[in-house]
N, CA and C atoms as an extended XYZ file, in Angstrom:
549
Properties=species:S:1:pos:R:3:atomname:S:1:resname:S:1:resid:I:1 pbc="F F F"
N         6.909       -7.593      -15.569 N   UNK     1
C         8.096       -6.963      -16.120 CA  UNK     1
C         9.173       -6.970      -15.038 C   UNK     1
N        10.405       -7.236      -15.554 N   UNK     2
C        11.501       -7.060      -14.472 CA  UNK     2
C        12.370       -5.975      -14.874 C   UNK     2
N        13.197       -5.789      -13.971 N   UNK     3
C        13.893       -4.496      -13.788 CA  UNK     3
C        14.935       -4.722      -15.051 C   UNK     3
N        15.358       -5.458      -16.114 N   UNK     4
C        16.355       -5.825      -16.782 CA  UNK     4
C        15.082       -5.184      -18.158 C   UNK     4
N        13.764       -5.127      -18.386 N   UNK     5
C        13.064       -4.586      -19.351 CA  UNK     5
C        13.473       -3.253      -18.960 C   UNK     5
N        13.381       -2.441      -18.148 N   UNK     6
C        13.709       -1.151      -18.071 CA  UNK     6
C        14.757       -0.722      -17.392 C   UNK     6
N        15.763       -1.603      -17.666 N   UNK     7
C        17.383       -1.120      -17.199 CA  UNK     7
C        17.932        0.549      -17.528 C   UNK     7
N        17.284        0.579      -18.559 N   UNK     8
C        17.774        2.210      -18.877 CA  UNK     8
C        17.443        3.311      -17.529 C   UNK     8
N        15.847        3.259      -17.255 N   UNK     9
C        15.244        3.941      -16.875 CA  UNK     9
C        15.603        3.739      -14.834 C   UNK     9
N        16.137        2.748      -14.424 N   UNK    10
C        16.425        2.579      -13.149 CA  UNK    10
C        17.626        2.967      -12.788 C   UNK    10
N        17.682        4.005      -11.594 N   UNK    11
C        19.058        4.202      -10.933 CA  UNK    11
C        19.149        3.029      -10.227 C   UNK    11
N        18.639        2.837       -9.172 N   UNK    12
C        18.914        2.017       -8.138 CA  UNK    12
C        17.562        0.991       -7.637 C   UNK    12
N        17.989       -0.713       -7.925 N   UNK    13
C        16.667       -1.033       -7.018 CA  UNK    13
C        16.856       -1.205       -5.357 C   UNK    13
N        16.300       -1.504       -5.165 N   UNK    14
C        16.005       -1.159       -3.673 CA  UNK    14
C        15.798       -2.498       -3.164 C   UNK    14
N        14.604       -2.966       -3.954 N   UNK    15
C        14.005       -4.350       -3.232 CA  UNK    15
C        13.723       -5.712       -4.478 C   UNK    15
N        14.494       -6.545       -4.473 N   UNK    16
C        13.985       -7.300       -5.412 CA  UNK    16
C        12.922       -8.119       -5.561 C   UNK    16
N        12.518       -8.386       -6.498 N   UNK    17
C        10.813       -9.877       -6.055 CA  UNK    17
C        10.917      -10.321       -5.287 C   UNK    17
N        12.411      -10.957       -5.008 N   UNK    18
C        12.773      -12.511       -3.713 CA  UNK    18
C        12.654      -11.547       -2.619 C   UNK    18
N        13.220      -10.538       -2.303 N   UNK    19
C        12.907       -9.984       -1.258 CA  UNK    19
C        11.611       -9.763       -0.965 C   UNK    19
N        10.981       -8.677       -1.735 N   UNK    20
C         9.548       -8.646       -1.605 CA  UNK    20
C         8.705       -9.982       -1.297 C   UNK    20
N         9.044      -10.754       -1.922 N   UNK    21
C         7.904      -12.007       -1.818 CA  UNK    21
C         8.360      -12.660       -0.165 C   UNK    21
N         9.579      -12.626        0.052 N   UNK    22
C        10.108      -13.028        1.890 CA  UNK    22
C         9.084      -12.035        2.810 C   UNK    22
N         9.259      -10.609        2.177 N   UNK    23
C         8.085       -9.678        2.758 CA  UNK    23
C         7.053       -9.837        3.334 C   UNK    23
N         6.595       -9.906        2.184 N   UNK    24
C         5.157      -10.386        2.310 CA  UNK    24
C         5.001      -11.800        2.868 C   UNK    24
N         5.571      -12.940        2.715 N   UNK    25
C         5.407      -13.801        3.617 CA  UNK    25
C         5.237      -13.924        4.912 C   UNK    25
N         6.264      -12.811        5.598 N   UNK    26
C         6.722      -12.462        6.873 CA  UNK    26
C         5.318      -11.799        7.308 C   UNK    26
N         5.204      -10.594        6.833 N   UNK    27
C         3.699      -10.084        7.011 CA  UNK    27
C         2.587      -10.984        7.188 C   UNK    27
N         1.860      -11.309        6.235 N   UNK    28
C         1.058      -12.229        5.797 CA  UNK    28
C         1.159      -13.595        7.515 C   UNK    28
N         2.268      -14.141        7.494 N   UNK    29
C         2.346      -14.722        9.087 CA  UNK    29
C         2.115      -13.971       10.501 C   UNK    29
N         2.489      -12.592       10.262 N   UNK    30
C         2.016      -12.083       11.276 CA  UNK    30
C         0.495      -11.627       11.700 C   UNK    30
N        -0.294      -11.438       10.516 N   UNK    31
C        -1.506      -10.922       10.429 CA  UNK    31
C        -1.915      -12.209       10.607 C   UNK    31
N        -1.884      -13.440       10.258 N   UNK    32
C        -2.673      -14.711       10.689 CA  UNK    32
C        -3.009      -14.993       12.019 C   UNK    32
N        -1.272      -14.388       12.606 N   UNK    33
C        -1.110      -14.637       13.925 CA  UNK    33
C        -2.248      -13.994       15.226 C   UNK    33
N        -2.096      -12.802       14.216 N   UNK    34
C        -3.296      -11.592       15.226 CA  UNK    34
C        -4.226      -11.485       14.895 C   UNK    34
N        -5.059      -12.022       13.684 N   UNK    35
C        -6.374      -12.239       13.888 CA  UNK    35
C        -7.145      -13.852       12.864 C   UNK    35
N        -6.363      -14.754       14.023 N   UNK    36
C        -6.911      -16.099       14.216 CA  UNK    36
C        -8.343      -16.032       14.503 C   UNK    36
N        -9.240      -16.402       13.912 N   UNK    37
C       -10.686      -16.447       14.350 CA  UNK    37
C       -11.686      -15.144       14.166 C   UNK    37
N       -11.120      -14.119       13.640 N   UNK    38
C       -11.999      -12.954       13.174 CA  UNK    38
C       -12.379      -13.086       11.921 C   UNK    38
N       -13.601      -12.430       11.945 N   UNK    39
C       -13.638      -11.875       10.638 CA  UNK    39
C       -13.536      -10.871       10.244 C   UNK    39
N       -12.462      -10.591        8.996 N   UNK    40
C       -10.825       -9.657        8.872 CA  UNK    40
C       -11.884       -9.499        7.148 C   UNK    40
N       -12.022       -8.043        7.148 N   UNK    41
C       -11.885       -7.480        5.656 CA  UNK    41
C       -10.233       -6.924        5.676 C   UNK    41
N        -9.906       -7.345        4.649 N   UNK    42
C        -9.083       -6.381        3.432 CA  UNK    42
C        -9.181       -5.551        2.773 C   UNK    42
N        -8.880       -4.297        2.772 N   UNK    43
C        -9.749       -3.135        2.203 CA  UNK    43
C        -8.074       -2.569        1.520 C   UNK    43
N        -8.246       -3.045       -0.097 N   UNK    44
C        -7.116       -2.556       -0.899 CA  UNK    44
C        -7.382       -1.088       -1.270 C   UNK    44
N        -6.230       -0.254       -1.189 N   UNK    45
C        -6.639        1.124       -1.739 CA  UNK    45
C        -5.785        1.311       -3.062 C   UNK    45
N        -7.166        1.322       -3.920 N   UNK    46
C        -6.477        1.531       -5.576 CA  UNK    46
C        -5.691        2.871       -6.228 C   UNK    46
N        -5.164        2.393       -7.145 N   UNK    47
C        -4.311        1.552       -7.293 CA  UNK    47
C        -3.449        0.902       -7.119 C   UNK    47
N        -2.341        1.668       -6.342 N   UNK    48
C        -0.648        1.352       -5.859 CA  UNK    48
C        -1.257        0.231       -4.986 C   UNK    48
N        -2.610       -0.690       -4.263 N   UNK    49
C        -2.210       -1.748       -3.450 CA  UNK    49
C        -2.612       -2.592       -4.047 C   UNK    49
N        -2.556       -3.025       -5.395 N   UNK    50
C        -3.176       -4.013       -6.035 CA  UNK    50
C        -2.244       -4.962       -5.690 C   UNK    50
N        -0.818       -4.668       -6.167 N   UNK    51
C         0.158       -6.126       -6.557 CA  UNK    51
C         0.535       -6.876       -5.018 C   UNK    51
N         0.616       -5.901       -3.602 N   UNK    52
C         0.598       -5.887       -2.066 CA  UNK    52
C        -0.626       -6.564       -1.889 C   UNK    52
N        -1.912       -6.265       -2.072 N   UNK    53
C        -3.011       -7.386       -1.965 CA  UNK    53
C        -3.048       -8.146       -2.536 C   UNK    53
N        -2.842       -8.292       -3.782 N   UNK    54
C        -2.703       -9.867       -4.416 CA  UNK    54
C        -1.509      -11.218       -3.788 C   UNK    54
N        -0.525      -10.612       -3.350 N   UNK    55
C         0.226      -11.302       -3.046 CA  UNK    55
C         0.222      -11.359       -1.557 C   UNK    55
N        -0.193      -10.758       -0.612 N   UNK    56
C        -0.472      -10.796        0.675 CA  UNK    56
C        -1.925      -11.819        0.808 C   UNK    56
N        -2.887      -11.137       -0.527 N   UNK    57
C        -3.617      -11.857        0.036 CA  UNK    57
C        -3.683      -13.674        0.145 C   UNK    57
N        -2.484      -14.179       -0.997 N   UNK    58
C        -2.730      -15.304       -1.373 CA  UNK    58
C        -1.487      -16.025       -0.352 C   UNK    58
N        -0.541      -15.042        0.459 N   UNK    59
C         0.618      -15.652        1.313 CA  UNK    59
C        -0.675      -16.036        2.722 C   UNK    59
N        -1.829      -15.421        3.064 N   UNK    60
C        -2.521      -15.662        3.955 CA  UNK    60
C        -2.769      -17.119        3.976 C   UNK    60
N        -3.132      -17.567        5.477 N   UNK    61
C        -3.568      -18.953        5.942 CA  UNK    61
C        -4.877      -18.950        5.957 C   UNK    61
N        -6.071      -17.959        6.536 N   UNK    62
C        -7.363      -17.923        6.941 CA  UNK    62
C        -8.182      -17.553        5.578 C   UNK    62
N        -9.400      -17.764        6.472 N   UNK    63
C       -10.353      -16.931        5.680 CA  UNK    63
C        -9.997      -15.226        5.571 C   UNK    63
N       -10.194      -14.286        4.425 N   UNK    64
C       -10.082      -12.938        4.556 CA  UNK    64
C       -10.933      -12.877        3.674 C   UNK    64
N       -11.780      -11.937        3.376 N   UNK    65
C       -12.647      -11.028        2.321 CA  UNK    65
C       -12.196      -10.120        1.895 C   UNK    65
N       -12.344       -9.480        1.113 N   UNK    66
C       -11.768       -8.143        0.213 CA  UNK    66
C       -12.597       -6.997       -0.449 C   UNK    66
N       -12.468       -6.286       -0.272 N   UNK    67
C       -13.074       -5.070       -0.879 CA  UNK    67
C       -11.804       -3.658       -1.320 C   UNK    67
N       -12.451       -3.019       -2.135 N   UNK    68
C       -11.461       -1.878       -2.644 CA  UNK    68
C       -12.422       -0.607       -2.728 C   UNK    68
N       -10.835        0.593       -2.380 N   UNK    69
C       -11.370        1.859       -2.504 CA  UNK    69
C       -10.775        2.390       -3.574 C   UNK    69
N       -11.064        3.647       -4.148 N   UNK    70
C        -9.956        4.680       -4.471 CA  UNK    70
C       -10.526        5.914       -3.895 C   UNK    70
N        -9.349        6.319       -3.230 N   UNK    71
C        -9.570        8.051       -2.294 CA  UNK    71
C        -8.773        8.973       -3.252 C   UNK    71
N        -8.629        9.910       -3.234 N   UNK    72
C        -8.031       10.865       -3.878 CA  UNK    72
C        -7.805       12.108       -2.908 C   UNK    72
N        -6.478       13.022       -2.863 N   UNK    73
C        -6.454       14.476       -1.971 CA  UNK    73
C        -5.694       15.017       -2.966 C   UNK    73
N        -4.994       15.399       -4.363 N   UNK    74
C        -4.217       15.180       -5.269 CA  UNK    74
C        -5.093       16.576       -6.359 C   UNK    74
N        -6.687       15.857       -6.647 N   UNK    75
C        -7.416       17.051       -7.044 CA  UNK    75
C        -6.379       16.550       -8.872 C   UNK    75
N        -5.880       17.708       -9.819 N   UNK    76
C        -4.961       17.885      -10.748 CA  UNK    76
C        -3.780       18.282      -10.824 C   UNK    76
N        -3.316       18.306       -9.560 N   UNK    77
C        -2.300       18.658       -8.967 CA  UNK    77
C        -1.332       17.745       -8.539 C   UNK    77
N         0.263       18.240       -8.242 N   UNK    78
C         1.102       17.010       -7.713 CA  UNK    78
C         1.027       17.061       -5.969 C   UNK    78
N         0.620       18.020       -5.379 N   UNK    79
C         0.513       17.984       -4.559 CA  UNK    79
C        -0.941       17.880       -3.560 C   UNK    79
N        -0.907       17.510       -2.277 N   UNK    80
C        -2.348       17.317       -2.003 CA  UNK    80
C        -3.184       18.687       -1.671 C   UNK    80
N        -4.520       18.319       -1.622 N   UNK    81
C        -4.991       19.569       -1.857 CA  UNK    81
C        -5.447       19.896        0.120 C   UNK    81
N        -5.286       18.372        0.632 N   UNK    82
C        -6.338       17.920        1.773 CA  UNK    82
C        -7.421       17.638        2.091 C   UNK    82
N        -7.931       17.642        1.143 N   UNK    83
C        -9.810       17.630        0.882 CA  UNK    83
C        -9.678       16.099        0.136 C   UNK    83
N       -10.187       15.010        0.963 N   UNK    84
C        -9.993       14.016        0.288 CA  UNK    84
C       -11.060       13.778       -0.248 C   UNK    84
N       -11.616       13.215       -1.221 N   UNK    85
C       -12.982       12.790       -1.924 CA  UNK    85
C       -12.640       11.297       -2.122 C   UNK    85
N       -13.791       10.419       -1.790 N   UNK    86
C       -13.757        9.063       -2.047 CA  UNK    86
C       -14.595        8.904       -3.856 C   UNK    86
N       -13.714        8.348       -4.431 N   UNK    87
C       -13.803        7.906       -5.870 CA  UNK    87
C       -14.104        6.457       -6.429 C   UNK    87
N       -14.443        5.544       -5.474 N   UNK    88
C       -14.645        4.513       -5.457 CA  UNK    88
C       -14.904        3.552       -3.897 C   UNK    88
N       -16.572        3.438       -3.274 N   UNK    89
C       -16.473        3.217       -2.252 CA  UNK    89
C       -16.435        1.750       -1.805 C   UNK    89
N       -16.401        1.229       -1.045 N   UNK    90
C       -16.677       -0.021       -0.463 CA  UNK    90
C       -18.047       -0.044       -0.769 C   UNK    90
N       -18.120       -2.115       -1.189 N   UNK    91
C       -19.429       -2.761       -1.318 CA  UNK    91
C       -19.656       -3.163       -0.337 C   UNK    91
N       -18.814       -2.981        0.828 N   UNK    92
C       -18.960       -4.445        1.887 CA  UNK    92
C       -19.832       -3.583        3.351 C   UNK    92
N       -20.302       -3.612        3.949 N   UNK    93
C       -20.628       -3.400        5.241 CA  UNK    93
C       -20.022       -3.773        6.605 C   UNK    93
N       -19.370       -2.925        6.997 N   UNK    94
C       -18.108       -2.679        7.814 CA  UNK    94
C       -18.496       -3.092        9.171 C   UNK    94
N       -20.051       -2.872        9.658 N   UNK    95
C       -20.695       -2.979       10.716 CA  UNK    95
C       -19.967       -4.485       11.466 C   UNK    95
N       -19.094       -4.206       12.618 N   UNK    96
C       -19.003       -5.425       13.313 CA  UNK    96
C       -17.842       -6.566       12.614 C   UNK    96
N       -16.874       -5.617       11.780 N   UNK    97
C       -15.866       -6.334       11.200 CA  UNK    97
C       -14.381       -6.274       11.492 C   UNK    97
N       -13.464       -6.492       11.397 N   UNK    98
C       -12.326       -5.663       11.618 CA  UNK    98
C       -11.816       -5.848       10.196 C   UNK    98
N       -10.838       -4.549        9.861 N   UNK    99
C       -11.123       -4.473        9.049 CA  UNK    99
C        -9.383       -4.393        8.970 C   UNK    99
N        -8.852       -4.649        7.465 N   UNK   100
C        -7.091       -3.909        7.548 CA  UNK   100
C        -6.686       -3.188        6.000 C   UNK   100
N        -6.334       -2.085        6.449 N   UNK   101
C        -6.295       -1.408        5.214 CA  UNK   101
C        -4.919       -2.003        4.779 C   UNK   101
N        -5.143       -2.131        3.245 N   UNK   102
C        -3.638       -2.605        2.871 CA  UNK   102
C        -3.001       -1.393        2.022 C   UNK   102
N        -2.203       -1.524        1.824 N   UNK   103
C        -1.329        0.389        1.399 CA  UNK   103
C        -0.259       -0.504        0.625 C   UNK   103
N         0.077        0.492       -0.020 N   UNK   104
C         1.761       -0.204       -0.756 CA  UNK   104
C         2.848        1.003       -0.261 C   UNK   104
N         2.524        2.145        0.019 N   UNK   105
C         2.976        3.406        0.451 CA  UNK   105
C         2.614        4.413        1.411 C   UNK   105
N         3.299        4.764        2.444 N   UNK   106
C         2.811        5.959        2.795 CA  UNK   106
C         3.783        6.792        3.200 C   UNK   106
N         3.293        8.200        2.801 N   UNK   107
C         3.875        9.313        2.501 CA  UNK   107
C         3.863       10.287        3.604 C   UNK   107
N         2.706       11.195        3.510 N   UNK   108
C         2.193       11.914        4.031 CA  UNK   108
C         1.382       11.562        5.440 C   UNK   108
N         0.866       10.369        5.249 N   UNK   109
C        -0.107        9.755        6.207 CA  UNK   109
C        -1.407       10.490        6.233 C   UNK   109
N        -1.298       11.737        6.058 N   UNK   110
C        -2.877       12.462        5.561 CA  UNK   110
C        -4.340       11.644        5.320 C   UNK   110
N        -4.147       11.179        4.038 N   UNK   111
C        -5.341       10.959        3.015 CA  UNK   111
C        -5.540        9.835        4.133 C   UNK   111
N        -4.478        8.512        4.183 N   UNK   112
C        -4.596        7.166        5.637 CA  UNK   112
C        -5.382        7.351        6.339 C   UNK   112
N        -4.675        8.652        7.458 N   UNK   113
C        -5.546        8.899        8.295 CA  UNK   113
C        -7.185        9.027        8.713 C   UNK   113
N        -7.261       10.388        7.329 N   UNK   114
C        -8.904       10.017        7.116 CA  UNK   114
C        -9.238        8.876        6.574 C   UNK   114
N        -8.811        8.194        6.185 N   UNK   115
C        -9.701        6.810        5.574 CA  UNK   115
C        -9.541        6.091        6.848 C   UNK   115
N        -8.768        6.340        7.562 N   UNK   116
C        -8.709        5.025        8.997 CA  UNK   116
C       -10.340        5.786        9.866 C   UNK   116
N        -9.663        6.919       10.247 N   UNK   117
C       -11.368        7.851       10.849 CA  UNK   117
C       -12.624        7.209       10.289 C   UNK   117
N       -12.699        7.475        8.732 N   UNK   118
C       -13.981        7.010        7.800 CA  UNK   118
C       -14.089        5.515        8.597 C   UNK   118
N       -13.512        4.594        8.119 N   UNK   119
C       -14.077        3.573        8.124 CA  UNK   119
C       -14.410        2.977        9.740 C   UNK   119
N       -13.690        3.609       10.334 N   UNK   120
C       -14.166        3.470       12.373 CA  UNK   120
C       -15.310        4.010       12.671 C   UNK   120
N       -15.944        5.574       11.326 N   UNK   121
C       -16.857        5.673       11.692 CA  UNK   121
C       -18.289        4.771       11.191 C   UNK   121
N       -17.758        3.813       10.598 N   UNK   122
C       -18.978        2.804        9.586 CA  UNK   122
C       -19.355        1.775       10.640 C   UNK   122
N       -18.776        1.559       11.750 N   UNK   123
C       -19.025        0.698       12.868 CA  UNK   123
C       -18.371       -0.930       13.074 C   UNK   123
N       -17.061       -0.540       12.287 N   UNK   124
C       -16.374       -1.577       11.794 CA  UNK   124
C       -15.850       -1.843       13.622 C   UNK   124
N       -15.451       -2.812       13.992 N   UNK   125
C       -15.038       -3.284       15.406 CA  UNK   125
C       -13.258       -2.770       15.481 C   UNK   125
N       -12.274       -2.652       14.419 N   UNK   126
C       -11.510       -2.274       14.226 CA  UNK   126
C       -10.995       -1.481       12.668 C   UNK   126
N       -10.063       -1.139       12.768 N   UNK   127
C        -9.410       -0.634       11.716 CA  UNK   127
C        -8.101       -0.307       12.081 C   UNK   127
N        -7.106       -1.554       11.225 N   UNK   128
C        -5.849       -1.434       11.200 CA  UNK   128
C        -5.038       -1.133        9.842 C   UNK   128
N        -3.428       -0.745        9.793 N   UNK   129
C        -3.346       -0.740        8.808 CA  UNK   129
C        -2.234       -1.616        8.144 C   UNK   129
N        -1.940       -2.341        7.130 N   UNK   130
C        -0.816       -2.853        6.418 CA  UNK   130
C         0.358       -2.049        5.053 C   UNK   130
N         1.264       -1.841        5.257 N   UNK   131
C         1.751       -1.242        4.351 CA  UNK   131
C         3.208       -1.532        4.038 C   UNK   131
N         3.629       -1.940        2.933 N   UNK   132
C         4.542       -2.167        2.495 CA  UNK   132
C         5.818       -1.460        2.879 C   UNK   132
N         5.347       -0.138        2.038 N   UNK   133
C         6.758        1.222        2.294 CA  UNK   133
C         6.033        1.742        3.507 C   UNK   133
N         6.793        2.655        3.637 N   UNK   134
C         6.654        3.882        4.494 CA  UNK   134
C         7.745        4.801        4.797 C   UNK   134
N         7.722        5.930        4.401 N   UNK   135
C         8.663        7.140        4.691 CA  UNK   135
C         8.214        7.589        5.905 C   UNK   135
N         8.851        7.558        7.193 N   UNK   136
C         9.030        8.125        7.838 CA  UNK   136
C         9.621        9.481        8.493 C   UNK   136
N        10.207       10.131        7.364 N   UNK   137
C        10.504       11.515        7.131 CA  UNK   137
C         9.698       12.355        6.686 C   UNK   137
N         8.687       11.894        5.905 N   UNK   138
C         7.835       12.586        5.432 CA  UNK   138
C         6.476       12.613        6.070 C   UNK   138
N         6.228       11.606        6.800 N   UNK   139
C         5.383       11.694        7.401 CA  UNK   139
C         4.444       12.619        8.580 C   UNK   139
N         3.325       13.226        7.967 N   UNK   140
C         2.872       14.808        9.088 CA  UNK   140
C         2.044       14.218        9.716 C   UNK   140
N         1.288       13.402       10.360 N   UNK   141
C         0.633       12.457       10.931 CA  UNK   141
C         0.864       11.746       11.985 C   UNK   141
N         0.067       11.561       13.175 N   UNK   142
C         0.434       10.471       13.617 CA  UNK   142
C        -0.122        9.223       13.436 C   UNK   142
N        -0.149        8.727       12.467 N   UNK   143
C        -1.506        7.873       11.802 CA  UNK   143
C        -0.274        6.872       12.518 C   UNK   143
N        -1.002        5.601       12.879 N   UNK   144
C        -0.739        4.196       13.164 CA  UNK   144
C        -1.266        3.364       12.693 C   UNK   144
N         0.250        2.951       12.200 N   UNK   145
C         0.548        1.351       11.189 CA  UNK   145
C         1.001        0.794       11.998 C   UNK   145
N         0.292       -0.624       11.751 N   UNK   146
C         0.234       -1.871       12.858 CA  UNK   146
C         1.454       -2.682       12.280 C   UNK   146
N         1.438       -2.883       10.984 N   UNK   147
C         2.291       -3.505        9.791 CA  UNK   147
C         3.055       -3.068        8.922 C   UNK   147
N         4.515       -2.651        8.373 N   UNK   148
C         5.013       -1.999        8.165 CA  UNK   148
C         6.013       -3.192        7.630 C   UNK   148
N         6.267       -3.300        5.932 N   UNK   149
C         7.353       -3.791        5.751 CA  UNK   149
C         8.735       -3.179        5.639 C   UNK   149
N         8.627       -2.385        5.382 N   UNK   150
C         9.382       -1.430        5.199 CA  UNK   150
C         9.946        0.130        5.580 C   UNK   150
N        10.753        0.820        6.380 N   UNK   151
C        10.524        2.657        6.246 CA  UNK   151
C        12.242        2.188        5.023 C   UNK   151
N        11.269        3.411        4.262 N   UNK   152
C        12.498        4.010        3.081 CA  UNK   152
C        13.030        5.365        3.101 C   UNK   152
N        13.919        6.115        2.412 N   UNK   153
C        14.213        7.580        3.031 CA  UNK   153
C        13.234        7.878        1.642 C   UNK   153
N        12.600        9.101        2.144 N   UNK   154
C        12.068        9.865        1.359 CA  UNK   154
C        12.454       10.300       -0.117 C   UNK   154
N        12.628        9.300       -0.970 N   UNK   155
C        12.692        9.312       -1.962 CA  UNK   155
C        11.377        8.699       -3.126 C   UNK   155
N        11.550        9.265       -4.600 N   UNK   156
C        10.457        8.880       -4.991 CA  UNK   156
C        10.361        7.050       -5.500 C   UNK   156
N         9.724        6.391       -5.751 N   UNK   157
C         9.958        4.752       -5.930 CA  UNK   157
C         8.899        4.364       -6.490 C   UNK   157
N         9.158        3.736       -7.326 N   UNK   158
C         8.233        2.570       -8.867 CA  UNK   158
C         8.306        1.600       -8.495 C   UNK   158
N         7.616        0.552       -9.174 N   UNK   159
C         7.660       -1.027       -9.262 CA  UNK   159
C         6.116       -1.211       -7.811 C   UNK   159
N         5.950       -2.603       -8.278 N   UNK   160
C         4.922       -3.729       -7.336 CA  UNK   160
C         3.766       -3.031       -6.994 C   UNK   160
N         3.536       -2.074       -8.323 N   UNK   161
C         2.088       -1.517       -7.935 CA  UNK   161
C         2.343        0.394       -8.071 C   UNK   161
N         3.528        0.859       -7.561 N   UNK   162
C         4.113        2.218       -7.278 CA  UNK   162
C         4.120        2.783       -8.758 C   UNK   162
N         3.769        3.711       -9.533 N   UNK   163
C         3.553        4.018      -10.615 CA  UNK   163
C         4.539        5.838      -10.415 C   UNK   163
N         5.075        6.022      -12.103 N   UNK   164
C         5.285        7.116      -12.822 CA  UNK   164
C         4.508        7.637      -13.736 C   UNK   164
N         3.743        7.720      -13.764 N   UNK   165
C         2.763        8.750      -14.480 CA  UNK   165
C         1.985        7.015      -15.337 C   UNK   165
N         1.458        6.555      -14.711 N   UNK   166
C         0.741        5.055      -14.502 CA  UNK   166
C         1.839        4.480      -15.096 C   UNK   166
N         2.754        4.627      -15.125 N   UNK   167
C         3.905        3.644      -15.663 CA  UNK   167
C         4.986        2.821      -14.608 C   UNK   167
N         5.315        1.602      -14.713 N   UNK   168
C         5.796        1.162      -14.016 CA  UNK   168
C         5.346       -0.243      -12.841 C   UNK   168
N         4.061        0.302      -12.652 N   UNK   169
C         3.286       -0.694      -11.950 CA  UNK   169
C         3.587       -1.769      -12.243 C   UNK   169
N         3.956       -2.491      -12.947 N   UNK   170
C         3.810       -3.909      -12.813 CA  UNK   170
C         5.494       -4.170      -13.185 C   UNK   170
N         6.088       -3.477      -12.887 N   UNK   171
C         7.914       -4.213      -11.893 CA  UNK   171
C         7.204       -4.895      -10.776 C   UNK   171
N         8.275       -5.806      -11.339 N   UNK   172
C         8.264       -7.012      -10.216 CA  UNK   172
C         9.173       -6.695       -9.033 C   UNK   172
N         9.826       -5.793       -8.845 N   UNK   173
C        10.661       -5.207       -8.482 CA  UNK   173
C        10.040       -3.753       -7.631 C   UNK   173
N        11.173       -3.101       -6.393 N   UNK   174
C        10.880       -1.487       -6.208 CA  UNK   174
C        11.995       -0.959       -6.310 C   UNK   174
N        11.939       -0.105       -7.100 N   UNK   175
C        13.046        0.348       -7.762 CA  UNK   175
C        13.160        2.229       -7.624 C   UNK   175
N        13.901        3.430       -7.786 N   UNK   176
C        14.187        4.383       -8.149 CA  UNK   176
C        14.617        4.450       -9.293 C   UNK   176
N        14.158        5.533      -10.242 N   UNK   177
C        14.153        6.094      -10.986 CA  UNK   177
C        15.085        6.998      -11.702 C   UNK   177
N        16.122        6.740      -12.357 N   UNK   178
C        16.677        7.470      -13.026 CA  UNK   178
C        16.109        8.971      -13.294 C   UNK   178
N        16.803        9.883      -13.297 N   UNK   179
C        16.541       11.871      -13.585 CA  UNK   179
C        15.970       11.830      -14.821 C   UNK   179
N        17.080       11.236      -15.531 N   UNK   180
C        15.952       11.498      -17.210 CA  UNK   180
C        14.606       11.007      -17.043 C   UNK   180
N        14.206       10.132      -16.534 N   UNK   181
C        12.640        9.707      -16.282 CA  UNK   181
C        11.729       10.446      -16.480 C   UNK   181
N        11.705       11.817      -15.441 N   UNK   182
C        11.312       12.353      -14.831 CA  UNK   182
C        11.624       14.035      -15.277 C   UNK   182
N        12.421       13.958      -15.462 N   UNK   183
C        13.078       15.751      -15.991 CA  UNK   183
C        12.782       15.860      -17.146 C   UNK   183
């Protein structure tokens, strides 16, 4: 879907496909660059890093493997609770791998953080991270991202995976959200 199907519903985009896809190219060259000759899991965190791993993973030169999580700190709530529970774990065995978390967002850096801890403690040789956005205003953490396409101002944002109440994900586009959306 492109941003012209839901013209109503968008204030402002931000980032278009062509951009995004230069993105991820750019990325995708740098991660080749730094781990030439490893063996590199991909560890997508579901949902928001589906459309960021699919397309990162296929801008890659090497071999990479893949595996997926879903974490949760959220609980029924809009806000986090801090108590993260893993909802979907890795198949892969981390022992002696390096590993790169791929993100489409980060916010808080919270929930990251512990999942970067978790998986260093599985005996993985590294754990880095990749992420598209990143608010740096919002951020309570000192979690470290190796890869960073982006810092945005702390605003909320849809499209390339980023969802409104599961809606939106599949803009091709990252876009903000019109008030009526949402109000």
């Amino acid at each position: 879907m492109d941003a012209n199907d839901v013209q109503g519903d968008i204030k402002h985009v931000l980032f278009s496909k062509e951009v995004i896809d230069a993105k991820i190219k750019e990325l995708a060259a740098q991660i080749d660059a730094d781990y030439e000759g490893k063996d590199v899991l991909l560890v997508g965190v579901l949902k928001g890093a589906i459309m960021v791993m699919a397309d990162l993973s296929r801008a890659l030169k090497g071999h990479y493997t893949q595996d997926w999580m879903a974490v949760s700190s959220y609980g029924s709530g809009t806000k986090s609770s801090g108590v993260v529970r893993i909802l979907k774990d890795l198949d892969t065995d981390l022992s002696g791998r390096d590993v790169l978390i791929v993100e489409d967002i980060i916010d808080s850096g919270l929930t990251l953080q512990w999942l970067q801890g978790n998986l260093k403690s599985r005996g993985a040789n590294s754990v880095e991270i990749c992420t598209l956005l990143r608010k740096p205003k919002s951020v309570k953490t000192d979690v470290q991202v190796k890869y960073v396409g982006w810092d945005i101002e702390p605003e909320f944002v849809v499209g390339y995976g980023l969802d409104f109440a599961e809606r939106y994900r599949n803009l091709d586009c990252i876009v903000t959200l019109a008030p009526h959306v949402y109000s």
